[in-house]
XYZ file of C-alpha atoms in Angstrom:
463
model
C -24.591 -42.475 -15.667
C -22.282 -39.339 -15.035
C -22.635 -36.432 -13.589
C -21.412 -33.117 -11.238
C -23.198 -33.237 -8.488
C -22.447 -30.694 -5.619
C -19.700 -30.556 -4.360
C -20.192 -32.016 -0.385
C -19.596 -29.121 1.371
C -16.942 -28.856 4.750
C -18.144 -28.729 8.190
C -15.829 -27.107 9.798
C -13.464 -25.362 7.123
C -10.355 -24.783 8.687
C -9.349 -21.889 10.318
C -6.376 -21.097 10.700
C -3.989 -17.943 14.015
C -2.243 -15.723 15.234
C -0.831 -14.424 18.240
C -0.435 -10.283 18.857
C 2.482 -9.691 21.242
C 3.626 -6.174 22.057
C 5.618 -5.391 25.066
C 6.524 -9.357 26.277
C 2.659 -9.728 26.461
C -0.134 -11.432 24.531
C -2.384 -8.499 23.016
C -5.124 -10.623 21.308
C -5.303 -13.575 18.982
C -6.271 -13.286 15.007
C -7.750 -16.140 13.199
C -8.828 -16.520 9.947
C -11.012 -18.596 7.905
C -9.646 -18.973 4.324
C -11.968 -20.398 2.651
C -15.131 -17.888 3.284
C -11.848 -15.092 3.916
C -13.113 -14.661 7.135
C -11.643 -12.742 10.572
C -11.221 -12.162 13.801
C -9.940 -10.282 16.444
C -10.550 -11.459 20.325
C -7.768 -9.486 23.172
C -5.980 -10.797 25.747
C -8.050 -10.219 29.235
C -4.948 -9.275 30.395
C -3.561 -6.876 27.411
C -6.821 -4.725 28.525
C -6.696 -4.852 31.830
C -3.331 -3.241 31.692
C -2.364 0.288 31.807
C -1.255 2.383 29.017
C -2.380 -0.456 26.771
C -4.062 -0.352 23.267
C -6.275 -0.867 20.798
C -5.353 -1.875 17.372
C -6.397 0.920 16.032
C -10.351 2.835 16.383
C -11.986 0.466 13.796
C -10.821 -2.842 16.276
C -11.130 -1.097 20.119
C -11.223 -3.510 23.045
C -14.906 -3.681 22.996
C -16.440 -4.909 19.428
C -20.116 -4.016 19.202
C -23.083 -5.976 19.408
C -22.807 -6.822 15.891
C -18.500 -7.610 16.186
C -15.886 -5.434 13.830
C -16.925 -3.641 10.759
C -16.484 -6.548 7.629
C -12.987 -6.429 6.629
C -11.980 -4.327 9.921
C -9.036 -6.876 10.674
C -7.872 -7.879 7.205
C -7.860 -4.097 5.454
C -5.834 -3.361 8.819
C -3.898 -5.754 7.699
C -3.170 -5.823 4.399
C -2.860 -1.924 5.599
C 0.983 -3.157 7.349
C 1.612 -4.584 3.821
C 4.246 -3.679 1.134
C 3.406 -3.015 -1.757
C 4.174 -3.577 -5.918
C 7.532 -4.496 -6.817
C 7.793 -5.408 -2.921
C 5.113 -7.255 -2.837
C 5.254 -9.184 -5.623
C 8.907 -9.828 -4.811
C 8.120 -10.538 -1.154
C 4.869 -14.099 -2.102
C 7.388 -15.290 -4.544
C 9.812 -15.660 -2.361
C 7.715 -17.260 0.624
C 5.991 -19.106 -2.649
C 1.485 -17.866 -2.405
C -0.567 -15.602 -3.993
C 0.291 -12.342 -3.485
C -3.884 -11.693 -2.644
C -2.791 -14.514 0.278
C -3.142 -11.661 3.579
C -2.554 -14.465 6.680
C 0.024 -16.681 4.837
C 2.390 -13.063 4.299
C 1.592 -11.373 7.633
C 2.590 -14.589 9.037
C 5.692 -14.268 7.099
C 6.372 -10.708 7.345
C 4.791 -9.999 10.543
C 7.588 -10.330 13.209
C 8.910 -6.982 12.207
C 6.396 -4.834 10.948
C 5.167 -0.855 10.959
C 3.916 -0.353 14.564
C 4.282 -2.265 18.044
C 2.876 -5.468 17.456
C 4.305 -8.389 16.509
C 2.136 -11.648 14.866
C 3.804 -14.598 16.150
C 2.494 -18.216 16.040
C 0.054 -18.921 18.875
C 1.720 -22.269 19.512
C 5.185 -19.910 20.442
C 6.268 -17.266 23.225
C 8.402 -14.456 21.361
C 12.348 -15.138 22.752
C 13.060 -12.567 24.810
C 17.150 -12.665 24.647
C 18.176 -12.270 20.650
C 19.883 -15.771 20.179
C 21.970 -15.052 17.747
C 24.406 -12.038 17.759
C 22.896 -8.988 14.993
C 24.129 -9.685 11.640
C 25.991 -6.580 10.047
C 25.296 -5.230 6.525
C 28.488 -4.530 5.506
C 29.355 -0.831 3.177
C 30.969 -3.224 0.486
C 28.407 -5.140 0.850
C 25.333 -2.797 0.160
C 27.323 -1.480 -2.257
C 27.509 -4.438 -3.937
C 23.593 -5.503 -3.446
C 22.550 -2.757 -4.795
C 24.334 -3.147 -8.454
C 22.293 -6.453 -8.729
C 19.272 -5.438 -7.872
C 18.078 -6.721 -10.893
C 18.750 -9.865 -10.562
C 17.922 -10.106 -6.631
C 16.410 -7.698 -5.078
C 16.862 -5.526 -1.278
C 14.098 -7.341 -0.359
C 15.764 -10.866 0.563
C 18.967 -11.453 3.012
C 21.130 -14.709 3.540
C 16.542 -16.466 2.046
C 14.698 -14.445 3.704
C 12.428 -11.640 2.718
C 13.259 -8.275 5.551
C 10.965 -6.451 3.444
C 8.309 -5.839 5.679
C 7.106 -1.934 6.377
C 4.306 -0.733 3.999
C 5.122 1.287 0.772
C 6.383 0.750 -2.595
C 9.601 1.650 -2.834
C 12.473 -0.908 -2.276
C 13.137 -0.212 1.871
C 15.059 -1.950 3.977
C 15.239 -2.404 7.566
C 18.258 -2.144 10.024
C 19.829 -1.898 13.580
C 21.932 1.502 14.300
C 24.400 0.456 16.985
C 25.587 4.424 16.810
C 24.693 8.047 14.713
C 26.675 7.447 11.430
C 28.956 10.795 12.352
C 29.811 8.091 15.718
C 31.422 4.988 13.148
C 27.999 3.869 13.213
C 27.699 0.159 11.358
C 23.522 -1.036 10.126
C 23.085 -4.651 11.052
C 20.274 -7.183 10.164
C 17.495 -7.990 12.994
C 15.914 -10.958 14.449
C 13.830 -10.907 17.611
C 12.992 -8.738 19.643
C 15.539 -7.307 18.310
C 14.153 -4.100 16.283
C 15.187 -1.940 13.860
C 15.635 1.595 14.315
C 15.767 2.739 11.024
C 15.076 1.804 7.319
C 17.045 2.154 4.334
C 15.894 3.392 1.060
C 17.627 3.629 -1.649
C 18.203 5.313 -4.948
C 15.585 4.037 -7.447
C 16.677 1.591 -10.388
C 14.968 3.890 -12.822
C 15.368 6.965 -14.712
C 13.072 8.571 -13.977
C 13.435 10.156 -10.918
C 17.037 11.025 -10.577
C 17.978 11.709 -7.559
C 15.236 11.125 -4.981
C 17.958 10.861 -2.301
C 18.400 13.626 -2.464
C 14.826 14.686 -3.613
C 13.980 13.291 -0.677
C 16.432 14.527 1.726
C 16.115 17.943 0.757
C 11.765 18.062 1.518
C 12.480 15.721 4.878
C 15.357 18.541 5.716
C 13.470 21.761 4.718
C 10.683 20.471 6.944
C 13.465 20.196 9.701
C 14.409 23.788 9.107
C 11.243 24.879 9.711
C 10.649 23.030 12.805
C 8.034 21.054 11.749
C 7.508 17.285 12.912
C 10.103 14.903 10.866
C 11.705 11.844 10.757
C 15.206 11.829 11.050
C 17.705 12.175 7.537
C 21.091 11.566 6.793
C 21.550 10.217 3.639
C 24.401 7.163 3.476
C 26.811 6.771 0.253
C 28.296 3.535 -0.827
C 28.954 5.713 -2.396
C 25.895 4.904 -4.099
C 23.554 7.049 -2.338
C 20.584 5.626 0.142
C 17.875 7.772 3.080
C 18.513 6.182 5.950
C 15.312 7.164 7.553
C 14.720 6.945 11.598
C 11.844 5.339 12.698
C 9.843 7.297 14.683
C 8.568 3.683 15.669
C 10.965 2.439 17.377
C 13.049 3.901 21.059
C 16.485 2.902 21.274
C 18.853 2.113 24.553
C 21.611 0.207 25.703
C 19.910 -3.127 28.034
C 22.094 -4.899 30.311
C 21.618 -7.694 27.712
C 22.414 -5.951 25.128
C 20.670 -3.090 23.081
C 16.655 -2.861 24.156
C 14.532 -1.804 21.255
C 10.661 -0.157 22.121
C 7.802 -0.659 19.035
C 5.783 2.365 19.889
C 2.232 1.802 18.631
C 1.032 3.543 14.938
C -0.954 3.616 12.444
C -1.624 5.677 8.989
C -5.058 7.418 8.153
C -6.307 4.594 5.798
C -5.988 1.849 8.786
C -7.305 5.989 10.689
C -9.940 6.075 8.644
C -10.209 1.875 8.384
C -9.844 1.868 4.799
C -8.292 -0.663 2.590
C -4.943 0.346 1.275
C -6.337 0.563 -2.818
C -8.455 4.495 -0.765
C -5.074 5.530 -0.124
C -5.990 7.992 -3.369
C -9.476 10.281 -2.997
C -10.072 9.006 -6.332
C -9.928 5.396 -5.805
C -10.939 4.348 -9.011
C -8.527 6.100 -10.751
C -9.546 9.034 -13.362
C -11.228 7.877 -16.155
C -13.540 9.435 -17.728
C -16.469 7.526 -15.837
C -15.300 7.350 -12.972
C -13.084 10.334 -11.519
C -16.230 12.299 -9.787
C -15.951 8.608 -7.069
C -13.962 10.283 -4.990
C -14.179 7.634 -1.702
C -10.619 7.253 -1.612
C -8.469 9.954 1.426
C -9.121 13.174 1.235
C -8.460 16.100 3.214
C -11.806 16.293 4.183
C -11.656 12.464 5.264
C -7.418 12.954 6.864
C -9.094 15.970 8.862
C -11.996 13.531 9.951
C -9.213 11.391 11.741
C -9.041 15.354 14.384
C -12.367 14.004 16.475
C -10.311 10.496 17.246
C -7.930 12.929 18.505
C -6.167 13.364 21.563
C -5.252 17.380 21.564
C -7.968 18.292 18.732
C -6.407 21.162 17.540
C -2.652 21.203 18.072
C -4.080 18.331 15.943
C -6.057 19.810 13.446
C -3.146 22.360 12.902
C -0.119 20.135 12.703
C -2.689 18.168 9.608
C -3.081 22.080 8.258
C 0.816 22.799 8.203
C 1.252 19.021 6.433
C -1.512 19.929 3.469
C 0.648 23.194 3.140
C 3.767 22.086 3.558
C 3.125 19.625 0.371
C 1.691 22.577 -2.073
C 5.088 24.500 -0.852
C 7.533 21.102 -2.050
C 5.421 19.936 -4.482
C 4.550 16.470 -3.556
C 1.195 15.425 -5.911
C 1.832 12.164 -3.739
C 1.470 12.453 -0.696
C -0.912 10.018 -0.296
C -3.674 8.354 2.773
C -0.328 5.644 3.508
C 1.652 9.293 4.147
C 0.401 10.481 7.092
C 0.565 8.087 10.083
C -0.553 8.501 13.920
C 0.167 7.463 17.665
C -1.886 5.745 19.476
C -3.223 4.787 22.677
C -5.832 4.506 24.713
C -7.181 7.895 25.183
C -6.609 8.795 21.095
C -4.212 9.459 18.936
C -1.497 12.237 18.463
C -0.061 12.585 15.108
C 3.428 10.605 13.791
C 5.682 12.263 12.360
C 5.538 13.068 8.873
C 7.981 11.224 6.263
C 7.475 10.627 2.455
C 8.646 14.296 2.568
C 8.941 14.676 -1.605
C 8.905 17.119 -4.614
C 7.220 14.997 -6.940
C 7.123 17.425 -9.234
C 10.394 17.318 -10.368
C 10.070 14.244 -12.963
C 7.574 15.089 -15.831
C 7.498 11.534 -16.403
C 5.977 10.779 -14.374
C 1.910 11.515 -13.760
C 1.331 14.740 -10.728
C -2.424 14.468 -10.436
C -2.831 15.371 -6.817
C -3.550 12.208 -4.636
C -5.121 14.918 -2.765
C -7.319 17.778 -4.959
C -7.548 21.284 -2.528
C -11.695 21.695 -3.147
C -12.098 20.791 -6.472
C -8.560 21.273 -7.301
C -6.305 17.588 -8.365
C -3.715 19.381 -9.618
C -1.068 22.401 -8.247
C -1.580 24.515 -11.311
C -5.522 24.178 -11.058
C -5.878 25.892 -7.490
C -7.151 28.994 -7.198
C -8.178 31.605 -4.250
C -11.407 29.407 -4.311
C -9.925 26.168 -3.961
C -8.021 26.774 -1.303
C -11.424 28.728 0.371
C -12.859 25.678 -0.732
C -10.296 23.041 1.114
C -10.855 25.117 4.845
C -14.401 25.004 4.605
C -15.039 20.803 3.674
C -11.711 20.529 6.286
C -13.320 22.932 9.600
C -10.409 25.722 9.446
C -11.282 28.673 9.946
C -9.567 30.722 6.511
C -8.487 33.934 9.030
C -6.441 30.777 11.005
C -5.065 29.553 6.672
C -3.948 33.070 5.770
C -1.590 33.246 8.751
C -0.066 29.823 8.848
C 0.122 30.473 5.222
C 2.071 33.332 5.084
C 3.879 32.144 8.203
C 5.046 28.474 5.963
C 5.909 30.274 3.489
C 8.056 32.602 4.663
C 9.967 29.985 6.844
C 9.920 28.036 3.602
C 11.713 31.307 1.650
C 13.682 31.408 4.192
C 15.742 28.315 4.401
C 15.129 26.855 0.853
C 18.545 28.722 -0.130
C 20.641 28.061 2.516
C 19.912 24.392 2.495
C 20.224 23.828 -1.392
C 24.402 24.743 -0.479
C 24.365 21.980 2.095
C 26.710 20.057 1.913
C 25.180 16.587 2.212
C 25.069 17.097 -1.918
C 28.416 16.347 -3.530
C 28.554 17.245 -6.383
C 27.325 19.558 -8.934
C 24.256 17.789 -10.125
C 23.603 16.760 -6.863
C 23.852 20.647 -6.090
C 22.135 21.576 -9.595
C 18.876 19.497 -8.521
C 18.818 21.196 -4.765
C 18.766 24.661 -6.729
C 15.755 23.978 -8.904
C 14.496 22.316 -5.737
C 13.934 26.494 -4.170
C 13.478 28.034 -7.355
C 10.377 26.015 -7.795
C 9.773 25.913 -3.638
C 10.404 29.798 -3.479
C 7.657 29.770 -6.098
C 5.361 28.915 -4.497
C 5.932 30.267 -1.253
C 5.507 33.694 -3.226
C 1.980 32.243 -4.772
C 0.589 30.577 -1.820
C 1.008 33.866 -0.304
C -1.184 35.128 -2.044
C -3.957 32.700 -2.540
C -4.244 32.397 0.748
C -4.571 36.033 0.870
C -7.408 35.798 -1.605
C -8.721 32.653 0.401
C -9.529 34.758 3.251
C -12.314 37.618 1.399
C -14.036 35.296 -0.498
C -17.055 35.753 1.318
C -19.254 32.577 2.440
C -21.699 32.170 1.199
C -20.656 31.627 -1.897
C -18.804 27.892 -0.814
């Protein structure tokens, strides 16, 4: 007689480990027990004692609580470093692992993620000098690769996945040896050299025409308004590609060649100890039976991060301006992974802004807001009461809201028209699109002024 007995338990489940390195020093050991999906993190005493050393995130401090880090906190931090959507599918298929295998993915991509840390084999030390010259990407080769994206994903070069930063959109990380207007050249990098710029080409779909121009316009508008934003330029192959300078990298020239210092940044999901699936406030979607669930990153959750910052007054003002700017440009997709913080030993500091896009220009895309103003999940639904509700939830004085809204609306109204005529936009189709952006933003500026004025007059007991 035969039958199925209980499987024999493994006496000692296998444990895999990676070392984390920053500034040429080992920082911590990351361990993973795959069978039970258990993660652990142990900092090096020498790193903790180093002046200016920093933890991975507020949820993973040098000294863990008596009961250990929160369940899943290490995994959540790591998962937020990985690409999403098609980029994740490409990565997983290229290295032949399941896209749910977070450890395998960070093992493959961890040498060049966002922030300061490199994930490295525990039995090796990251190289201190470049063993091979950086591999140049010429304008012609990039154009050819863009034309062949359906056959060969842009993330894969020379048989290796080069997409190792979070996000859904196609990106390529490169080192730029000098400014474009000085004849700068693009290179793929290997450790210890790090990338300095991100290339974001026009998506290969008709739903979002002129997306490169859209983001360049919105980012440049923020720059003209004296807001903290990453530097951008349009690189043409001749296909338009947005070139974004990484604010978590500082390039310099050393005795042995170029040197790139890596700065540590985390996004709002990591700062809030939330998984990537919580990047939208309605983390379960907007179906009728789940739309009341709002456990993801909201404006309120984002403003709660102020308590983790070094300069709370400055951080609160930065977050308020960021929120108002999203309203002005119509960025309905401003979610929890679209705001980041520098990490210092003393606390967090808001990083420059990025991914500023007027999503409402594309009628075929859902325009539900990633974060609601009060209870308003569309721009059309935002009222004076919704603005006042937002201020109440986020601890923002409504007179301050009024002053900042009026100031930013005035600046947007001044700069948006002249920017629409910039020489960066080279043909009539692009200029027509920037005029469309201009008209929308000028209209939003007038509307924001009216709403903020009215919001300041609402009695507190009504909120």
